[in-house]
mmCIF file of C-alpha atoms in Angstrom:
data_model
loop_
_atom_site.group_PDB
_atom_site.id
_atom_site.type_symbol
_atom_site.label_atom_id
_atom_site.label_comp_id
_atom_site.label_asym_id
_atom_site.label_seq_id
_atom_site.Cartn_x
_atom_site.Cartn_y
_atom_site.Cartn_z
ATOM 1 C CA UNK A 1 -23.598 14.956 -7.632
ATOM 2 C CA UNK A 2 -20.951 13.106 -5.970
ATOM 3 C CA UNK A 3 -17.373 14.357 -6.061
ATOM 4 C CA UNK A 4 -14.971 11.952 -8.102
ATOM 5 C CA UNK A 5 -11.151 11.140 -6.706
ATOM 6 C CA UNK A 6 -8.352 8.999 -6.966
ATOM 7 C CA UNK A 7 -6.464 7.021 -4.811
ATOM 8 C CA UNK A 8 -3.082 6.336 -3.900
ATOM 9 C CA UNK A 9 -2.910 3.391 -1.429
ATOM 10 C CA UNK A 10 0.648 2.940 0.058
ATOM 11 C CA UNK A 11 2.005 -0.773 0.974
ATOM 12 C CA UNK A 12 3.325 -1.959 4.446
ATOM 13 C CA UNK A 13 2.127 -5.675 5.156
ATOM 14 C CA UNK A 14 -0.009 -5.601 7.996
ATOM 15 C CA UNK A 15 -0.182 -1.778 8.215
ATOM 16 C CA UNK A 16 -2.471 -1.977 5.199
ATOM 17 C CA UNK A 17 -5.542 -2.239 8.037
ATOM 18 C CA UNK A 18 -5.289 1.098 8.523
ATOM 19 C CA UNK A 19 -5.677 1.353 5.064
ATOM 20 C CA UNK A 20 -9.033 -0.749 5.070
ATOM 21 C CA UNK A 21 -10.220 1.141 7.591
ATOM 22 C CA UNK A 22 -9.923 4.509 5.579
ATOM 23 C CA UNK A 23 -12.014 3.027 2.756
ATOM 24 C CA UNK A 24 -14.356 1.383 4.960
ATOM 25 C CA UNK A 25 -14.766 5.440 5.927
ATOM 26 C CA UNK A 26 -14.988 6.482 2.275
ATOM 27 C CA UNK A 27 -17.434 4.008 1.389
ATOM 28 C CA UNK A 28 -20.137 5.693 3.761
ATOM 29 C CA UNK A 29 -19.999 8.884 2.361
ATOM 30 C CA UNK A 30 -22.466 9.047 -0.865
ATOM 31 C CA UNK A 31 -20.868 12.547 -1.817
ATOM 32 C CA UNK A 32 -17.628 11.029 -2.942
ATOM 33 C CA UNK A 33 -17.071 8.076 -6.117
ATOM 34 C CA UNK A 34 -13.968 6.717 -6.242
ATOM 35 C CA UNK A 35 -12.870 6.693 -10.236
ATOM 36 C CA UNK A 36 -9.171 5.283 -9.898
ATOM 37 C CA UNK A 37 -6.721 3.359 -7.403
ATOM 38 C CA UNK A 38 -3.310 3.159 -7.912
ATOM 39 C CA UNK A 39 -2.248 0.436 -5.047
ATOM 40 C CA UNK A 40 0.912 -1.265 -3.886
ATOM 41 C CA UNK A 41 1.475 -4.267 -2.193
ATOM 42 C CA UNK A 42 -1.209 -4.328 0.709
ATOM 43 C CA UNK A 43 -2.598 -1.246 -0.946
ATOM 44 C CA UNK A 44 -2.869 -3.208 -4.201
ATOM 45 C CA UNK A 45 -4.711 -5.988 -2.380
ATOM 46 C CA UNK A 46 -7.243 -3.431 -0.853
ATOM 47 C CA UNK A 47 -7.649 -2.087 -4.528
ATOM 48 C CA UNK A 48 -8.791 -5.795 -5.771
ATOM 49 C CA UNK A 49 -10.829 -6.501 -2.952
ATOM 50 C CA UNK A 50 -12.524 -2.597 -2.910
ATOM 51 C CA UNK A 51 -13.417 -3.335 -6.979
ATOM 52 C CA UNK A 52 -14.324 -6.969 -6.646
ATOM 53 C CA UNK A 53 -17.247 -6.206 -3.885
ATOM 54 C CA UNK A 54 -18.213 -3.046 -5.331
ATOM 55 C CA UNK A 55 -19.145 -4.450 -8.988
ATOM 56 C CA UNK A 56 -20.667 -7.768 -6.715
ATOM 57 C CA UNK A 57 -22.828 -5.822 -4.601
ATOM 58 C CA UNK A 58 -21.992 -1.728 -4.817
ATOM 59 C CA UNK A 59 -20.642 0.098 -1.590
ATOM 60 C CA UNK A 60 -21.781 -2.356 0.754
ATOM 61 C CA UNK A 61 -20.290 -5.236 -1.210
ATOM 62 C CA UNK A 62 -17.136 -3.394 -1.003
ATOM 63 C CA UNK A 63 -17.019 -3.043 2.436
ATOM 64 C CA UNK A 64 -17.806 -6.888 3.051
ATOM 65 C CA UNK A 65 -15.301 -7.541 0.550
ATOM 66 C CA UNK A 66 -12.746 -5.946 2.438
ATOM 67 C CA UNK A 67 -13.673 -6.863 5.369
ATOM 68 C CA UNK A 68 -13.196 -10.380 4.367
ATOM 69 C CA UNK A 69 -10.427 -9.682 3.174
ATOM 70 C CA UNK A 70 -8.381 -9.079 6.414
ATOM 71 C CA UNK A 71 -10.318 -11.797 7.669
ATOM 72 C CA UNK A 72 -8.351 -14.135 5.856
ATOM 73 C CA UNK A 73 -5.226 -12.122 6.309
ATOM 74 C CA UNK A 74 -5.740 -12.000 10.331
ATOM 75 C CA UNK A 75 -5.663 -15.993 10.247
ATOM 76 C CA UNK A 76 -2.087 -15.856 8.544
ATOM 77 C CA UNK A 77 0.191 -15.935 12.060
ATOM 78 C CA UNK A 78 3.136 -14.289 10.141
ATOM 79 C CA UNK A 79 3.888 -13.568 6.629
ATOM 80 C CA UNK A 80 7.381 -14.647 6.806
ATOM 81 C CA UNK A 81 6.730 -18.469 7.039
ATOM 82 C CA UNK A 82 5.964 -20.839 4.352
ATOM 83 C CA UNK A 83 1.705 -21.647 4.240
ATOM 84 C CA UNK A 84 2.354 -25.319 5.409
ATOM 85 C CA UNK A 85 4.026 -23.859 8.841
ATOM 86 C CA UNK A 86 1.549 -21.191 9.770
ATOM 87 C CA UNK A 87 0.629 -23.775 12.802
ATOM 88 C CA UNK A 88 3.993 -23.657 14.037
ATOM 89 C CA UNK A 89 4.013 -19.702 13.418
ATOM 90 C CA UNK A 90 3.143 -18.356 17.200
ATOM 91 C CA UNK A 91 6.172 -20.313 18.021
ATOM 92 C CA UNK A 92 8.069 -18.931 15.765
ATOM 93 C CA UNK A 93 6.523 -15.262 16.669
ATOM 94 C CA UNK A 94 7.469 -15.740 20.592
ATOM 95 C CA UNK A 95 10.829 -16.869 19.549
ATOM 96 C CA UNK A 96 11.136 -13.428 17.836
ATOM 97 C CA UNK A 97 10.197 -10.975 20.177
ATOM 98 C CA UNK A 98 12.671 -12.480 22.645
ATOM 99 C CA UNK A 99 15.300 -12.272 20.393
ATOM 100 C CA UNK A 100 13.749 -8.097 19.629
ATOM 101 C CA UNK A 101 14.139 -7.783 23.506
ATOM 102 C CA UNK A 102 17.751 -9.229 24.100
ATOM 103 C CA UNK A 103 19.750 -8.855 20.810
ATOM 104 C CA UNK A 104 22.224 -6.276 20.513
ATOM 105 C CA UNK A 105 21.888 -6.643 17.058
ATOM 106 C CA UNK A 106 19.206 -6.648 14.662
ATOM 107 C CA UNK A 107 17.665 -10.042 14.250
ATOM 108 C CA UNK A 108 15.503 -9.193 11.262
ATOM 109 C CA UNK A 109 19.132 -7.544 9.612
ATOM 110 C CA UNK A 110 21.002 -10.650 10.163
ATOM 111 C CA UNK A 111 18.499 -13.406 8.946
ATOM 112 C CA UNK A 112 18.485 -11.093 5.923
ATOM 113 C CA UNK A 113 21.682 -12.245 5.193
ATOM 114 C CA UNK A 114 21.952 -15.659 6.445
ATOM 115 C CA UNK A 115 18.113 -16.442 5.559
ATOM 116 C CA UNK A 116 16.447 -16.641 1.993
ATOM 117 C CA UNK A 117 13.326 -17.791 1.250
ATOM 118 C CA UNK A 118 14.451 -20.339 -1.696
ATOM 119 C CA UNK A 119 16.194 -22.504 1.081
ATOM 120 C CA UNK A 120 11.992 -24.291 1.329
ATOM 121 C CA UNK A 121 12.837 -25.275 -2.519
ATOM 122 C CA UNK A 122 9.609 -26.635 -3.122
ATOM 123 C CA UNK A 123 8.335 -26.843 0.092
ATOM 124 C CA UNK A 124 7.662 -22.642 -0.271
ATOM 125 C CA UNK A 125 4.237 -21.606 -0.884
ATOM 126 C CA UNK A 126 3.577 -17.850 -0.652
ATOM 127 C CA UNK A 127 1.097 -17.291 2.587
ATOM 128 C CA UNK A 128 -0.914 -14.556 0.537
ATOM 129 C CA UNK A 129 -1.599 -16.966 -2.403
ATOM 130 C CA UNK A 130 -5.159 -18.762 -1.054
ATOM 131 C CA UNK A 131 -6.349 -15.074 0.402
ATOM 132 C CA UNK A 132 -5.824 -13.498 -3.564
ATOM 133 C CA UNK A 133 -6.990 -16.087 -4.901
ATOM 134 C CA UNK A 134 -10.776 -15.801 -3.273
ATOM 135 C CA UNK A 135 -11.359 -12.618 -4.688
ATOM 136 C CA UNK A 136 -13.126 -12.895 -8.640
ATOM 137 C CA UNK A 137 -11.137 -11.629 -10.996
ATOM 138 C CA UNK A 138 -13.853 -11.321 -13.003
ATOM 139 C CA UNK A 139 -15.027 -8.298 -11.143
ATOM 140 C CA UNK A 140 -11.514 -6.822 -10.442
ATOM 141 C CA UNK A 141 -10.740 -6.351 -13.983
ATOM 142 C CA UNK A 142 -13.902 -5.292 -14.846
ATOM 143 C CA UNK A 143 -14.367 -2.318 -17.284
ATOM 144 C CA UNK A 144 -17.057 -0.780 -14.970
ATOM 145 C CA UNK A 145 -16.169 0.438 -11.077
ATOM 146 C CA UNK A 146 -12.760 2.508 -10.344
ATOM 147 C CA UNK A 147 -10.127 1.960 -12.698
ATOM 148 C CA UNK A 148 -7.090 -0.393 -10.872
ATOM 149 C CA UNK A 149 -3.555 0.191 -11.336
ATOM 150 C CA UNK A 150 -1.263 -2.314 -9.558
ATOM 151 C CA UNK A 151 2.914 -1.749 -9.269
ATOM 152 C CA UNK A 152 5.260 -4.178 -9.070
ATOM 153 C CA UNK A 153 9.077 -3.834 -9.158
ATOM 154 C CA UNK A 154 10.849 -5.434 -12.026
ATOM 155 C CA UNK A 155 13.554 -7.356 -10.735
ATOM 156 C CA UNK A 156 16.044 -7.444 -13.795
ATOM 157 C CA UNK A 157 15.736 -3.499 -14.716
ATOM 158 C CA UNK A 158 14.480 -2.034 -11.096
ATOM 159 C CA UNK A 159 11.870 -0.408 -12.778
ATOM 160 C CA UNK A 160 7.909 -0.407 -11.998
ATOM 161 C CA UNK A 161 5.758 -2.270 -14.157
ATOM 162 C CA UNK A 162 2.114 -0.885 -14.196
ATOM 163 C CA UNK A 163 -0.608 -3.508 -14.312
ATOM 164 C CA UNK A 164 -4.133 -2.896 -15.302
ATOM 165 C CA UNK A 165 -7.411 -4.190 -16.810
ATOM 166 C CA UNK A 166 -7.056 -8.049 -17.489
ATOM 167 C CA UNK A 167 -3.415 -8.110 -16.546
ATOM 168 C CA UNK A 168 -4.426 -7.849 -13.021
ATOM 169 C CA UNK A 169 -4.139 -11.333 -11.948
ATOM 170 C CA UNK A 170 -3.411 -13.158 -8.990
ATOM 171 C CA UNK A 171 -0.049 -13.014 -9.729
ATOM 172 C CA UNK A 172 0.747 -9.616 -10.418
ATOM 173 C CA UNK A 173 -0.950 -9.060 -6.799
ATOM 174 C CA UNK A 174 1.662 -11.539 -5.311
ATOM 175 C CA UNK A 175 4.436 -9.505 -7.381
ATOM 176 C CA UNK A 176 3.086 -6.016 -5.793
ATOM 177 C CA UNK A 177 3.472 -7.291 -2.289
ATOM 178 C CA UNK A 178 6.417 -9.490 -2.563
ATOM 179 C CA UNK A 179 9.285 -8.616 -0.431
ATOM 180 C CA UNK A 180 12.290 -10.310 -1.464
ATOM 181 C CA UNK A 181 13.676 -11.345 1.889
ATOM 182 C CA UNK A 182 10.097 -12.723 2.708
ATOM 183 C CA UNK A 183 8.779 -14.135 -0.413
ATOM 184 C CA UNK A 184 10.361 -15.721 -3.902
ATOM 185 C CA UNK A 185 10.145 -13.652 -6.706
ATOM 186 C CA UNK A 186 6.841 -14.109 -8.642
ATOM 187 C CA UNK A 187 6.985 -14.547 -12.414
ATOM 188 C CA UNK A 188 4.974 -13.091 -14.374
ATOM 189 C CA UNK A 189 5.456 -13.039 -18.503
ATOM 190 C CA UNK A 190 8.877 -14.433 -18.347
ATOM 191 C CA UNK A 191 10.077 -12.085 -15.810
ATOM 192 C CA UNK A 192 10.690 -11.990 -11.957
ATOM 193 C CA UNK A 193 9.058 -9.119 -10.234
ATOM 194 C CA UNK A 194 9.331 -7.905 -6.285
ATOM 195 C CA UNK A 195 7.395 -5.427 -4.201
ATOM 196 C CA UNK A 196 5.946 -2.463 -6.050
ATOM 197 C CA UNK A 197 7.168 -0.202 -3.296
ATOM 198 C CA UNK A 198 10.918 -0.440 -4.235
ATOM 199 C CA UNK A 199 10.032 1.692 -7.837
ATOM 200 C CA UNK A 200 6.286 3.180 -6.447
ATOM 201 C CA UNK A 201 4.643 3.147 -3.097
ATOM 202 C CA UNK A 202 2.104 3.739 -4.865
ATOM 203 C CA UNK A 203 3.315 5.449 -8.584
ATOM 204 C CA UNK A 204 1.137 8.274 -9.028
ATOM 205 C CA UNK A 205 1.422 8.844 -13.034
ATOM 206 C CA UNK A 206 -0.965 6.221 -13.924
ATOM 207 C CA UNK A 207 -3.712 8.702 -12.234
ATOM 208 C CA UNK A 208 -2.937 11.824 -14.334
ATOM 209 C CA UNK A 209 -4.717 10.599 -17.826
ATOM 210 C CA UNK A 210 -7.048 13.451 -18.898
ATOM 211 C CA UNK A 211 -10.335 11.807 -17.783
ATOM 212 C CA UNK A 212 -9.444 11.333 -14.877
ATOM 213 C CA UNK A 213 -10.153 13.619 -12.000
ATOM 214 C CA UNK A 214 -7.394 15.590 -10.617
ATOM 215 C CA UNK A 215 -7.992 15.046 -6.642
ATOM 216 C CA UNK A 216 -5.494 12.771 -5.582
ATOM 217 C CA UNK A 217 -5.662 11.210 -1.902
ATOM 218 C CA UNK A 218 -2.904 9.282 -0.687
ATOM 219 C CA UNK A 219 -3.796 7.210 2.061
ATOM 220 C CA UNK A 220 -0.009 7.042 3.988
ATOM 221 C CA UNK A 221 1.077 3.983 6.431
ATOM 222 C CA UNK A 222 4.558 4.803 6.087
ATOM 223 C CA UNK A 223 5.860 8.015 8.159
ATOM 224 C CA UNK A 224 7.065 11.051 6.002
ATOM 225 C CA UNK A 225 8.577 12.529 9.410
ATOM 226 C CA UNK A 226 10.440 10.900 12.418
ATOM 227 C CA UNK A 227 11.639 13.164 14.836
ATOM 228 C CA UNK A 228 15.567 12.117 16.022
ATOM 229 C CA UNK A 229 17.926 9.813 15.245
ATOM 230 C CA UNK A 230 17.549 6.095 15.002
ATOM 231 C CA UNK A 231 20.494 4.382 17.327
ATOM 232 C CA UNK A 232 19.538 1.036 18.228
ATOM 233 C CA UNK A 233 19.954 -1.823 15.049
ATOM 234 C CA UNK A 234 16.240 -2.053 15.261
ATOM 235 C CA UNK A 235 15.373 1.717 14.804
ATOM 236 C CA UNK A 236 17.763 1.872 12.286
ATOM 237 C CA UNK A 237 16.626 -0.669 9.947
ATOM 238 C CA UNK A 238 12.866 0.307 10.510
ATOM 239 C CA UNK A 239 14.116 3.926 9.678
ATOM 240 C CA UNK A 240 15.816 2.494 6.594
ATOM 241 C CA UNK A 241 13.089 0.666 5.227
ATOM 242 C CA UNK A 242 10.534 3.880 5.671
ATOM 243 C CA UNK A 243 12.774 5.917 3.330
ATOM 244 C CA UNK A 244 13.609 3.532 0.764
ATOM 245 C CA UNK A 245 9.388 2.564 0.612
ATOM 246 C CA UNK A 246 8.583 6.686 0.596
ATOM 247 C CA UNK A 247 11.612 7.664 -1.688
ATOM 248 C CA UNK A 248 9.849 7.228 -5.288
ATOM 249 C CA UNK A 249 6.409 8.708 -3.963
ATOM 250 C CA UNK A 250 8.927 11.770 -2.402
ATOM 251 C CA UNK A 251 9.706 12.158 -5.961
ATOM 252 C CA UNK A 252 6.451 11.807 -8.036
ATOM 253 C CA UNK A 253 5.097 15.061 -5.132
ATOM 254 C CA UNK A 254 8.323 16.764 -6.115
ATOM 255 C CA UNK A 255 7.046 16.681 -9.282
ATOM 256 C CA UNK A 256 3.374 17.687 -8.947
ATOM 257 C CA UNK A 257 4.600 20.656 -6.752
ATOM 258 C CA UNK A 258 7.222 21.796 -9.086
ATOM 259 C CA UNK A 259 4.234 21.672 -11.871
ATOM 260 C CA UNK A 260 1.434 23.591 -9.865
ATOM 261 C CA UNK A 261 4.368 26.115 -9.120
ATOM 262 C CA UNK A 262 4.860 26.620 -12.906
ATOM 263 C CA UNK A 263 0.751 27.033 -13.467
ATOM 264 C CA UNK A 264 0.512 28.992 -11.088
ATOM 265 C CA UNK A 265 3.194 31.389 -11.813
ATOM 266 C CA UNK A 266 2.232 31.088 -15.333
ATOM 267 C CA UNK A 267 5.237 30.124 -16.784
ATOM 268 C CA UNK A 268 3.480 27.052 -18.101
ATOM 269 C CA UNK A 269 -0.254 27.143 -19.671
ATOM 270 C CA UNK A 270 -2.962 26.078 -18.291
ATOM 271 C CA UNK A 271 -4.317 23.032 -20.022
ATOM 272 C CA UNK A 272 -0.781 21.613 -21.261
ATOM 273 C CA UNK A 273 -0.296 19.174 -17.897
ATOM 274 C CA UNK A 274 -3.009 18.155 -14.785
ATOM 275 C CA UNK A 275 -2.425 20.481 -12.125
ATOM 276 C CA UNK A 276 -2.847 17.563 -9.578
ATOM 277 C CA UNK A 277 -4.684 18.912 -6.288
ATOM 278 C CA UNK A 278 -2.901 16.364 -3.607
ATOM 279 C CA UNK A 279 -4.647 15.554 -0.071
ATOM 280 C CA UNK A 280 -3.104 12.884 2.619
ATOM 281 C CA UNK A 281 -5.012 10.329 4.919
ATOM 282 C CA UNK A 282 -2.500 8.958 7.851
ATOM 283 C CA UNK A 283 -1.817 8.673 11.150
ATOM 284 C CA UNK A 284 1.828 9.881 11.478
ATOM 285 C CA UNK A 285 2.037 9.390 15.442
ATOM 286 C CA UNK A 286 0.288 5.742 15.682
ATOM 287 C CA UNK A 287 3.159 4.649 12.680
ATOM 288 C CA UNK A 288 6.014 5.935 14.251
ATOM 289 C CA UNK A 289 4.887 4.498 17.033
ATOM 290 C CA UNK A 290 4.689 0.975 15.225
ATOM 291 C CA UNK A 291 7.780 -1.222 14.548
ATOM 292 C CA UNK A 292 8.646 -2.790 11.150
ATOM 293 C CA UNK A 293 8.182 -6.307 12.615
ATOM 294 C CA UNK A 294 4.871 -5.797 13.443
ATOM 295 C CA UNK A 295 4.022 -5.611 9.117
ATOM 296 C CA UNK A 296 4.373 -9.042 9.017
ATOM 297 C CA UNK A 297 2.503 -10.360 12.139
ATOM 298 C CA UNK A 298 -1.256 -9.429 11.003
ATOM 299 C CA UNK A 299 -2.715 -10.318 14.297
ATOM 300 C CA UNK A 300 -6.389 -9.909 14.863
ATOM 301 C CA UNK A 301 -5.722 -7.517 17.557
ATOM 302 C CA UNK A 302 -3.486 -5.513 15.399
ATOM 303 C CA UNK A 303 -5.743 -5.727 12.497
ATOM 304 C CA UNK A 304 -8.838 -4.559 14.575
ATOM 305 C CA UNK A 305 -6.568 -1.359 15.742
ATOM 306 C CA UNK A 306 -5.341 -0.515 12.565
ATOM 307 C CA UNK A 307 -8.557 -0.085 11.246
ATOM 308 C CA UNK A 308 -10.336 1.506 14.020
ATOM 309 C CA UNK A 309 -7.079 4.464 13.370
ATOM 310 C CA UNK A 310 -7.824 4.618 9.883
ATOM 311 C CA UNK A 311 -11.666 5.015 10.388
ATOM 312 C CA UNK A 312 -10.856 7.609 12.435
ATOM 313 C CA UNK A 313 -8.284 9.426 10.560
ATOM 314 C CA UNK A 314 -10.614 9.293 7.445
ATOM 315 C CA UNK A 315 -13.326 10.320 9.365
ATOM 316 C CA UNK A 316 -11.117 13.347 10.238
ATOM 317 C CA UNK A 317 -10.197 14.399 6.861
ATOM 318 C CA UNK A 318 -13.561 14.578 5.614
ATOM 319 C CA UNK A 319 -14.397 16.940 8.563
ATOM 320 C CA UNK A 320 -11.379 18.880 7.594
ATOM 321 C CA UNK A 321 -10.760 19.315 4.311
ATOM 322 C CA UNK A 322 -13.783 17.044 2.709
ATOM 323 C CA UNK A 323 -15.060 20.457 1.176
ATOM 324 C CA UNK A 324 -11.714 21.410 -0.374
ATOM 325 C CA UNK A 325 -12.681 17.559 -2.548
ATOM 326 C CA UNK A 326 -13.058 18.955 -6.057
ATOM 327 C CA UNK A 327 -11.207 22.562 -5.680
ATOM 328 C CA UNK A 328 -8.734 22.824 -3.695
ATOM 329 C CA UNK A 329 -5.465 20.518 -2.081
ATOM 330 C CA UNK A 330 -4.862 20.092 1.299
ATOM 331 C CA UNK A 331 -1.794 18.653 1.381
ATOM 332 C CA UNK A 332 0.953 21.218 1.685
ATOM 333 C CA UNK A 333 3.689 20.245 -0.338
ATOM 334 C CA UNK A 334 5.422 23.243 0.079
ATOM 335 C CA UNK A 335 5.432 22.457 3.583
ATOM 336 C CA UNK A 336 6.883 19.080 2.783
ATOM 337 C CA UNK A 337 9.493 19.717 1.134
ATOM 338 C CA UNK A 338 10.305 23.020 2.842
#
């Protein structure tokens, strides 16, 4: 009998490859069914596309699904232009890295404040909106195959907004991975909503209902350590960013820690709340390595490397701790938080 898990899938633009290529990993193994994803931004868009081709066509049909997916992505020069100027984009891109190379400043910090993407007016169409719209949303709200759970950040009250079954939409998967300096805010039931990851990258609670199982794997694209201190405007900002997207996740594994402490001590009784068994997917040298710029230039070649690493680090895990599936975490959150 297979072994049933959740998933966590974190958001970071491009840097949700990896992220395909952990599933793509999953998906080969027979042992393990996948009974709930809790996704943000790029994570949320690998959710759709995981449930759409599964119900369509099973495991394989998931994989295809995916891999079409970031087929359609990879053609998208850079996320930060307008649809109608993706021609113009490797311009644009060369422009950029110049300005990376000789700024003493940070480029990407000052268009943030000089730079907003209601200046189009009209003329603004979201890049992302043609590859959502593809996938059936027939089959990703369907009440069969893994249960979805997509965050988005409300604008007006900061706080996440969980959507599931038939609320998934095509727009509530343009809210999850809308970064405000990027992309306008998308509306959605009268309200403007921005990137899940600002209130949950991904939220875990939606993944402790009682039948539900309580293996938990995050797959991670956004570093929990980097060694030194940032000192150039670029490394700072990048540094920035990585905190800010980790901070609510820090604090949902705060929680399931400080819980499993109390069952296991006994000081709470068993049955009363999920002692959550946590495990971790990632490749914490190939993102530090990475730079925040390169989220939002989805090049083939980056695409194709991204998910090659997450293959591979999936591949990994299940040689590692794929027995512990069912029994026993493998993510130290002890260690974490020290």
């Amino acid at each position: 009998m297979a072994t049933k898990i959740n998933l966590a899938l974190q958001g970071g633009g491009a840097h949700g490859a990896f992220t395909w290529g952990v599933l793509d990993r999953l998906l080969e193994d027979d042992s393990i069914e996948i009974a709930a994803i809790s996704g943000t931004s790029a994570g949320a868009l690998n959710a759709a596309a995981l449930k759409a081709g599964m119900i369509r066509g099973g495991r394989t049909g998931a994989r295809a699904s995916l891999a079409r997916l970031w087929r359609d992505v990879a053609r998208v020069s850079d996320l930060r232009i307008p649809e109608w100027m993706q021609p113009m984009a490797p311009g644009f891109e060369a422009l950029g890295q110049l300005a990376l190379s000789m700024a003493p400043f940070s480029p990407a910090g000052l268009a943030a404040q000089v730079y907003t993407p209601y200046a189009w007016g009209p003329m603004w169409r979201n890049p992302l909106e043609r590859i959502v719209r593809r996938l059936d949303f027939s089959q990703v709200c369907a009440d069969e195959g893994p249960r979805l759970y997509i965050g988005a950040t409300r604008v007006d009250t900061g706080r996440i907004r969980i959507f599931a079954g038939d609320e998934i939409t095509p727009e509530a998967l343009m809210a999850s991975a809308c970064l405000p300096t990027v992309f306008q805010a998308v509306e959605i039931d009268g309200h403007a909503y921005w990137d899940g990851g600002y209130a949950g990258n991904p939220a875990l609670w939606p993944l402790y209902q009682p039948d539900l199982p309580d293996d938990v794997v995050i797959v991670s694209i956004n570093p929990f350590l980097r060694e030194g201190v940032p000192k150039t405007p670029i490394e700072i900002q990048n540094r920035i960013n990585e905190i800010s997207f980790n901070s609510a996740l820090l604090g949902e594994l705060r929680a399931v820690h400080f819980v499993r402490r109390l069952l296991r001590d006994g000081r709470l009784e068993s049955g009363t709340m999920k002692g959550i068994r946590t495990h971790l997917i990632s490749d914490e040298a190939l993102m530090t390595e990475m730079t925040g710029s390169s989220k939002m230039s989805p090049s083939p070649t980056l695409i194709a490397r991204l998910r090659a690493a997450g293959h591979a680090a999936a591949d990994g895990f299940l040689e590692a701790h794929g027995k512990k599936l069912g029994d026993e975490a493998s993510f130290d959150l002890a260690a974490l938080f020290g």
